[in-house]
Amino acid sequence: MSADMKPAVRPNARTRLLDVAMDVIRRQGFAATTVDDLCRAAGVTKGAFFHHFASKEDLGVAAADHWSETTSALFAAAPYNRHADPRDRVLGYLDFRRELIAGEVAAFTCLVGTMAQEVHESSPAIRAACRASIFGHSSVVEADIAAAMELHGAIPGWTATSLALHFQAVLQGAFILAKADNDAEVVLQSLDHLRRYVALLFDCHHVKGS
């Protein structure tokens, strides 16, 4: 049977639970989300939940990994990757992040950032999974930053690693402000400032919004 003729397969209970966890936890927070909430949203029984996950913490670790897989695929397919110039890929990455800021706050904020804030002391396992997700994504951006530094040169005194992590610091901090104000505008403004800063680092003559 050819791939396009295969019948649509409904995700299994584990995948449905992980999919809804990404939405429910971003909206309610990890602590406030119950197993019943997840089961109800996924349309599965508690028996099915505990068949796949030993505990809510186990679900949290798996949700962080699922988030990494889902978002990695999203960014890998993004159009900015087609730019030949790594500097354009870095700036295009920030433009793409801006395009993702839409809808209610819970829809564009970060699952692993949300969980890391809540459980960094109470759950080392979830914290480690969140760290792997955040730093793993940062390392992908770091590769393009390093390539841009080599090709174009840059103001000395910083590293590709430090700038890639600064991207995360700006984004995660902006997400907190958006939650506090229940408004996306602060994220958009923060990304605009970050893009201008990066353009200046690489002495771009096409600083957006200048």
Short mmCIF file of C-alpha atoms in Angstrom, two decimals:
data_model
loop_
_atom_site.label_atom_id
_atom_site.label_comp_id
_atom_site.label_asym_id
_atom_site.label_seq_id
_atom_site.Cartn_x
_atom_site.Cartn_y
_atom_site.Cartn_z
CA MET A 1 0.00 0.00 0.00
CA SER A 2 1.43 3.41 -0.95
CA ALA A 3 1.96 6.00 1.77
CA ASP A 4 -0.78 8.28 0.47
CA MET A 5 -3.31 5.45 0.46
CA LYS A 6 -2.76 4.36 4.05
CA PRO A 7 -5.78 5.02 6.27
CA ALA A 8 -5.47 7.82 8.78
CA VAL A 9 -4.31 6.43 12.10
CA ARG A 10 -5.66 7.96 15.28
CA PRO A 11 -2.85 8.73 17.70
CA ASN A 12 -2.56 6.22 20.52
CA ALA A 13 -3.40 7.15 24.11
CA ARG A 14 0.20 8.01 24.98
CA THR A 15 0.57 10.42 22.07
CA ARG A 16 -2.81 12.02 22.76
CA LEU A 17 -1.85 12.59 26.38
CA LEU A 18 1.45 14.17 25.37
CA ASP A 19 -0.23 16.36 22.76
CA VAL A 20 -2.80 17.72 25.20
CA ALA A 21 -0.18 18.10 27.94
CA MET A 22 1.62 20.68 25.78
CA ASP A 23 -1.52 22.81 25.72
CA VAL A 24 -3.00 22.17 29.16
CA ILE A 25 0.25 22.67 31.09
CA ARG A 26 1.05 25.89 29.24
CA ARG A 27 -2.40 27.19 30.13
CA GLN A 28 -2.68 25.97 33.73
CA GLY A 29 0.86 25.27 34.84
CA PHE A 30 2.27 21.88 35.77
CA ALA A 31 1.28 21.93 39.45
CA ALA A 32 -2.32 22.92 38.73
CA THR A 33 -2.75 20.31 36.00
CA THR A 34 -4.15 17.04 37.29
CA VAL A 35 -4.10 13.58 35.80
CA ASP A 36 -7.87 13.89 35.47
CA ASP A 37 -7.44 17.11 33.46
CA LEU A 38 -5.09 15.38 31.05
CA CYS A 39 -7.24 12.28 30.70
CA ARG A 40 -10.35 14.35 30.07
CA ALA A 41 -8.64 16.49 27.44
CA ALA A 42 -7.12 13.46 25.72
CA GLY A 43 -10.29 11.39 25.93
CA VAL A 44 -8.59 8.48 27.70
CA THR A 45 -9.10 6.67 31.00
CA LYS A 46 -6.89 6.97 34.06
CA GLY A 47 -6.06 3.33 33.51
CA ALA A 48 -4.65 4.25 30.11
CA PHE A 49 -2.68 7.10 31.67
CA PHE A 50 -1.00 4.87 34.22
CA HIS A 51 -0.41 2.18 31.61
CA HIS A 52 1.88 4.64 29.80
CA PHE A 53 3.18 6.81 32.66
CA ALA A 54 4.17 5.78 36.17
CA SER A 55 3.26 9.22 37.55
CA LYS A 56 2.48 12.79 36.61
CA GLU A 57 6.19 13.52 36.94
CA ASP A 58 6.91 10.76 34.42
CA LEU A 59 4.40 12.42 32.09
CA GLY A 60 6.18 15.76 32.63
CA VAL A 61 9.53 14.32 31.53
CA ALA A 62 7.95 12.70 28.48
CA ALA A 63 6.08 15.93 27.64
CA ALA A 64 9.37 17.87 27.62
CA ASP A 65 10.85 15.32 25.24
CA HIS A 66 7.71 15.42 23.07
CA TRP A 67 7.91 19.21 22.99
CA SER A 68 11.52 18.99 21.81
CA GLU A 69 10.62 16.59 19.01
CA THR A 70 7.62 18.65 17.90
CA THR A 71 9.35 22.02 17.95
CA SER A 72 12.54 20.65 16.36
CA ALA A 73 10.50 19.51 13.37
CA LEU A 74 8.78 22.90 13.19
CA PHE A 75 12.02 24.87 13.14
CA ALA A 76 13.81 22.44 10.82
CA ALA A 77 11.08 22.98 8.21
CA ALA A 78 11.03 26.78 8.59
CA PRO A 79 11.89 28.82 5.48
CA TYR A 80 14.77 30.73 7.06
CA ASN A 81 16.88 27.57 6.80
CA ARG A 82 16.99 28.02 3.03
CA HIS A 83 19.14 31.18 3.28
CA ALA A 84 22.67 30.55 2.04
CA ASP A 85 24.15 33.22 4.31
CA PRO A 86 24.24 32.10 7.96
CA ARG A 87 23.73 35.68 9.11
CA ASP A 88 20.46 35.74 7.18
CA ARG A 89 19.51 32.44 8.80
CA VAL A 90 20.08 33.91 12.27
CA LEU A 91 18.02 37.00 11.51
CA GLY A 92 15.43 34.85 9.74
CA TYR A 93 15.19 32.67 12.84
CA LEU A 94 14.23 35.73 14.90
CA ASP A 95 11.72 36.79 12.26
CA PHE A 96 10.21 33.31 12.36
CA ARG A 97 9.98 33.41 16.15
CA ARG A 98 8.07 36.67 15.77
CA GLU A 99 5.62 35.06 13.34
CA LEU A 100 4.82 32.41 15.95
CA ILE A 101 3.57 35.01 18.44
CA ALA A 102 -0.16 34.90 17.85
CA GLY A 103 -3.36 34.06 19.70
CA GLU A 104 -3.74 33.68 23.44
CA VAL A 105 -0.62 33.76 25.57
CA ALA A 106 -0.73 30.05 26.34
CA ALA A 107 -0.65 29.26 22.63
CA PHE A 108 2.80 30.77 22.00
CA THR A 109 4.64 30.42 25.30
CA CYS A 110 7.10 27.63 26.02
CA LEU A 111 6.13 24.37 27.70
CA VAL A 112 9.61 23.57 28.98
CA GLY A 113 10.15 27.13 30.17
CA THR A 114 6.86 26.96 32.06
CA MET A 115 7.72 23.65 33.72
CA ALA A 116 11.32 24.64 34.52
CA GLN A 117 10.10 27.69 36.43
CA GLU A 118 7.74 25.58 38.51
CA VAL A 119 9.71 22.43 39.26
CA HIS A 120 13.40 23.36 39.10
CA GLU A 121 13.77 22.34 42.76
CA SER A 122 10.90 19.90 43.30
CA SER A 123 11.55 17.65 40.29
CA PRO A 124 15.15 17.21 39.16
CA ALA A 125 13.99 14.79 36.45
CA ILE A 126 11.66 17.31 34.80
CA ARG A 127 14.22 20.08 35.26
CA ALA A 128 16.83 17.97 33.44
CA ALA A 129 14.41 17.24 30.60
CA CYS A 130 13.56 20.94 30.29
CA ARG A 131 17.23 21.87 30.29
CA ALA A 132 17.95 19.36 27.55
CA SER A 133 15.15 20.84 25.47
CA ILE A 134 16.10 24.50 25.94
CA PHE A 135 19.84 24.04 25.58
CA GLY A 136 19.40 21.57 22.74
CA HIS A 137 17.38 24.07 20.73
CA SER A 138 19.90 26.77 21.59
CA SER A 139 22.74 24.65 20.19
CA VAL A 140 21.02 24.50 16.79
CA VAL A 141 20.84 28.29 16.63
CA GLU A 142 24.41 28.45 17.92
CA ALA A 143 25.66 26.61 14.84
CA ASP A 144 24.30 29.30 12.52
CA ILE A 145 25.65 32.08 14.77
CA ALA A 146 29.11 30.48 14.72
CA ALA A 147 29.00 30.18 10.94
CA ALA A 148 27.96 33.83 10.63
CA MET A 149 30.79 34.91 12.92
CA GLU A 150 33.30 33.03 10.78
CA LEU A 151 31.94 34.37 7.50
CA HIS A 152 31.31 37.99 8.47
CA GLY A 153 33.32 38.61 11.58
CA ALA A 154 31.69 40.24 14.57
CA ILE A 155 32.36 42.60 17.42
CA PRO A 156 34.79 40.66 19.69
CA GLY A 157 34.13 39.70 23.28
CA TRP A 158 31.35 37.16 22.97
CA THR A 159 30.77 33.62 21.79
CA ALA A 160 28.17 31.90 19.65
CA THR A 161 27.11 29.90 22.71
CA SER A 162 26.53 33.00 24.83
CA LEU A 163 24.48 34.73 22.12
CA ALA A 164 22.35 31.65 21.46
CA LEU A 165 21.58 31.37 25.16
CA HIS A 166 20.84 35.11 25.27
CA PHE A 167 18.14 34.46 22.66
CA GLN A 168 16.56 32.02 25.10
CA ALA A 169 16.93 34.44 28.01
CA VAL A 170 15.12 37.17 26.05
CA LEU A 171 12.37 34.84 24.86
CA GLN A 172 11.72 33.14 28.19
CA GLY A 173 11.77 36.45 30.02
CA ALA A 174 9.40 37.99 27.48
CA PHE A 175 7.04 35.04 27.89
CA ILE A 176 6.90 35.71 31.64
CA LEU A 177 6.09 39.37 31.01
CA ALA A 178 3.39 38.38 28.51
CA LYS A 179 1.81 36.12 31.13
CA ALA A 180 1.94 38.85 33.74
CA ASP A 181 0.33 41.38 31.38
CA ASN A 182 -1.78 38.85 29.44
CA ASP A 183 -0.57 40.51 26.25
CA ALA A 184 1.73 39.42 23.43
CA GLU A 185 3.02 42.90 22.62
CA VAL A 186 5.95 42.74 25.02
CA VAL A 187 7.23 39.60 23.27
CA LEU A 188 7.02 41.25 19.86
CA GLN A 189 8.87 44.33 21.10
CA SER A 190 11.53 42.19 22.79
CA LEU A 191 12.12 40.24 19.59
CA ASP A 192 12.39 43.49 17.62
CA HIS A 193 15.01 44.79 20.07
CA LEU A 194 16.88 41.49 19.88
CA ARG A 195 16.90 41.52 16.09
CA ARG A 196 18.27 45.07 16.00
CA TYR A 197 20.96 44.08 18.48
CA VAL A 198 22.02 41.05 16.44
CA ALA A 199 22.07 43.07 13.22
CA LEU A 200 24.37 45.59 14.88
CA LEU A 201 26.66 42.81 16.12
CA PHE A 202 27.14 41.72 12.55
CA ASP A 203 27.26 45.31 11.26
CA CYS A 204 24.24 44.74 9.01
CA HIS A 205 23.13 47.55 6.76
CA HIS A 206 19.57 46.24 6.70
CA VAL A 207 18.60 46.64 10.34
CA LYS A 208 14.88 45.97 10.37
CA GLY A 209 12.85 48.78 11.87
CA SER A 210 15.76 51.21 12.04
#
